[in-house]
CSV table of C-alpha atoms in Angstrom, one decimal:
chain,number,residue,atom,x,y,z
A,123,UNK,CA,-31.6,44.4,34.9
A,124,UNK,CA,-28.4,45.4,36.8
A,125,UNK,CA,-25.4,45.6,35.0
A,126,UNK,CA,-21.7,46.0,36.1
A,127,UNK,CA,-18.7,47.6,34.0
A,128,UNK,CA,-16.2,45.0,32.5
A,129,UNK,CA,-12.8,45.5,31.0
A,130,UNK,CA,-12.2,43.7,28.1
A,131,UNK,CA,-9.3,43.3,25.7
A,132,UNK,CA,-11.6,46.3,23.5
A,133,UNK,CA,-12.0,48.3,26.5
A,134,UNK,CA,-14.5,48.9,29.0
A,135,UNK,CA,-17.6,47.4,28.4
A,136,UNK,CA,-21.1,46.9,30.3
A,137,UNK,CA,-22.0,43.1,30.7
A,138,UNK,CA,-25.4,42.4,32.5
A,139,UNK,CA,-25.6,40.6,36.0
A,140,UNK,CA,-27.9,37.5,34.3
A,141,UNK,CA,-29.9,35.1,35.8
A,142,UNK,CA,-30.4,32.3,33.6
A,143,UNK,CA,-28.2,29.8,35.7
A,144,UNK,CA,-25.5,30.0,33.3
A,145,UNK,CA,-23.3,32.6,34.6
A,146,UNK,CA,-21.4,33.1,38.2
A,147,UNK,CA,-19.8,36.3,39.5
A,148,UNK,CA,-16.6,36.0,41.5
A,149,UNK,CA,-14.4,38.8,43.6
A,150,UNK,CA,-11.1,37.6,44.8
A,151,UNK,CA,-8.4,39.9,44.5
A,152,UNK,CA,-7.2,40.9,40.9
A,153,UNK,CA,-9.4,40.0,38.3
A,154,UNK,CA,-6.7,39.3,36.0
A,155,UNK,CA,-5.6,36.6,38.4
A,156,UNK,CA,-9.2,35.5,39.4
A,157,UNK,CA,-9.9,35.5,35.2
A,158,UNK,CA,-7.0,33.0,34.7
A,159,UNK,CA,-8.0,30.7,37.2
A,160,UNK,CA,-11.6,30.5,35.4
A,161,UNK,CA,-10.3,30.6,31.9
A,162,UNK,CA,-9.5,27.0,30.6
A,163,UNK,CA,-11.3,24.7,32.9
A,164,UNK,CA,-13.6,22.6,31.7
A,165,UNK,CA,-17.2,23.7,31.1
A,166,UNK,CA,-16.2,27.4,31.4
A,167,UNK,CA,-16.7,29.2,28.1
A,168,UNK,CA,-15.7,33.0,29.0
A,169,UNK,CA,-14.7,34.9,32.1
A,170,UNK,CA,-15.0,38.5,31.6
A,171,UNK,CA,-13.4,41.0,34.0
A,172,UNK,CA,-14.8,43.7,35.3
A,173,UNK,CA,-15.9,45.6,39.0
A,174,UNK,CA,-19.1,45.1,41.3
A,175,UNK,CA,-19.7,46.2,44.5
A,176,UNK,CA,-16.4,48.7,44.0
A,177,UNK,CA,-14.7,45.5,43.7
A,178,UNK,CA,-12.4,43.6,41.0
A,179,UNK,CA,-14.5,40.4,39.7
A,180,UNK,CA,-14.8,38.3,37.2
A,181,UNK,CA,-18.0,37.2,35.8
A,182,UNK,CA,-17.8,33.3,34.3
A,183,UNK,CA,-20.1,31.9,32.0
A,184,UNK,CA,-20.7,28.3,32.0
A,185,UNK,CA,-22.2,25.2,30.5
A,186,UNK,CA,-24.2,23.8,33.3
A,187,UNK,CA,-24.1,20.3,31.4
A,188,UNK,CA,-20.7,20.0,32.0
A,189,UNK,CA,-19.4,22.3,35.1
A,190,UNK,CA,-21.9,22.5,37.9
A,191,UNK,CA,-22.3,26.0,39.6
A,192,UNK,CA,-21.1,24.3,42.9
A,193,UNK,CA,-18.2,22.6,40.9
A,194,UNK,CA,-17.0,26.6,40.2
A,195,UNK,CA,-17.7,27.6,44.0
A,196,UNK,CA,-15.4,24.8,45.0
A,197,UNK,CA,-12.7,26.0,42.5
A,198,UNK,CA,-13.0,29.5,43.3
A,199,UNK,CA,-11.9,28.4,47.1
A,200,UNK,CA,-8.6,26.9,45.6
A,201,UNK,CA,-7.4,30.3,44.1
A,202,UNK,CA,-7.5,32.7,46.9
A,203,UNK,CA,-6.9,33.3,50.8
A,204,UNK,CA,-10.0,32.5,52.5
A,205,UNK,CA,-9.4,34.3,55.4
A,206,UNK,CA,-7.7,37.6,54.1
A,207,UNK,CA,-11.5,40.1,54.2
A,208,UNK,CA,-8.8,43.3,53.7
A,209,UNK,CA,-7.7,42.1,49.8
A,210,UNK,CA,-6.1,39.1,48.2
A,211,UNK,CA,-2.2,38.3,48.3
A,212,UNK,CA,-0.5,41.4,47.6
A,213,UNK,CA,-3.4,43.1,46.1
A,214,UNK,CA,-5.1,44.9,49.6
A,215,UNK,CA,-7.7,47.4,49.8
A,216,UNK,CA,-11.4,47.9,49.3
A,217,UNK,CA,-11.4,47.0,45.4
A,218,UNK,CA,-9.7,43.5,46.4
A,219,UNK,CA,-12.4,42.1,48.5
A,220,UNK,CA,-13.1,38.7,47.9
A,221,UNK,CA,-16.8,37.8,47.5
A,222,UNK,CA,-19.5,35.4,46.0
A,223,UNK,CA,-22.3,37.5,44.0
A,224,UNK,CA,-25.0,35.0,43.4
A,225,UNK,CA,-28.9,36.2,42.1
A,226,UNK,CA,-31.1,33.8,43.1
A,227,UNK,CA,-31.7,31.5,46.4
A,228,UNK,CA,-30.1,28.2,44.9
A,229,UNK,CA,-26.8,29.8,44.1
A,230,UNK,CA,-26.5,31.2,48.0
A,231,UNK,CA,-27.7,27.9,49.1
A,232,UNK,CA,-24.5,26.1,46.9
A,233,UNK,CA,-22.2,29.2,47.9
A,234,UNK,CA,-22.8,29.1,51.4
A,235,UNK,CA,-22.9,25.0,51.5
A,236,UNK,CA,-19.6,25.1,49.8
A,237,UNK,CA,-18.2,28.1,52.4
A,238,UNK,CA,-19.0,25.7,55.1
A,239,UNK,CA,-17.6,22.8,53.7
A,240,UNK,CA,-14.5,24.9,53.2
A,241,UNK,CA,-14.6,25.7,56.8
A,242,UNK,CA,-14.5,22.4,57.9
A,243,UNK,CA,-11.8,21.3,55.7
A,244,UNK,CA,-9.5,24.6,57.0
A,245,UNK,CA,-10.3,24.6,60.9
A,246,UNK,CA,-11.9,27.7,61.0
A,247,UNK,CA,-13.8,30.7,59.8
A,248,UNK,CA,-13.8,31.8,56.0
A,249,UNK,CA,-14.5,35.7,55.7
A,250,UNK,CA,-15.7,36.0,52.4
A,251,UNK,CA,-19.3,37.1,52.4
A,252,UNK,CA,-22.1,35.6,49.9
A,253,UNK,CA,-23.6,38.9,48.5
């Protein structure tokens, strides 16, 4: 099982990538920022900060019952600049990539469905890869 390194008020700590369609993993910018757009919404029960991919990202665990995977896709669109590939806002460089990490062929089917629904809503193309 992969794993990635997450920051957490206790420090660094190792959190798995899982794959038990509870659990989304988000680059966009900051991951303090990214975390506090996750934190409090309904059917979100932790966001976790950490890196992935040399990038800042937030991993989000969910209750599927009441937020759908799509639902956080959809969100995640709402909180950063969909066309900035170089970093997020002020935050530029390699570790502020935005990306979508998904593990299994449902979650890039949602990601990418949502990207393109996105890009018909903005008028153009979104540069954040699905990974």
């Amino acid at each position: 099982m992969a794993t990635v390194a997450g920051v957490s008020a206790a420090g660094i700590s190792v959190w798995p990538v899982l794959q038990d369609g509870t659990h989304a993993c988000f680059a966009g910018g900051c991951f303090w920022s990214t975390q506090a757009r996750f934190d409090g919404l309904p059917g979100v029960e932790t966001v976790v900060a950490g890196t992935i991919d040399g990038r800042e990202a937030v991993r989000v665990s969910f209750n599927p019952a009441q937020v759908s995977y799509r639902e956080l896709v959809d969100h995640y669109w709402r909180g950063i600049d969909p066309f900035a590939a170089g970093g997020q806002f002020c935050d530029l460089g390699e570790a502020y990539r935005p990306a979508i990490y998904v593990t299994d062929g449902r979650m890039r089917a949602e990601a990418e469905a949502s990207r393109r629904d996105a890009e018909a809503v903005l008028g153009r193309h979104v540069s954040v890869p699905v990974l």
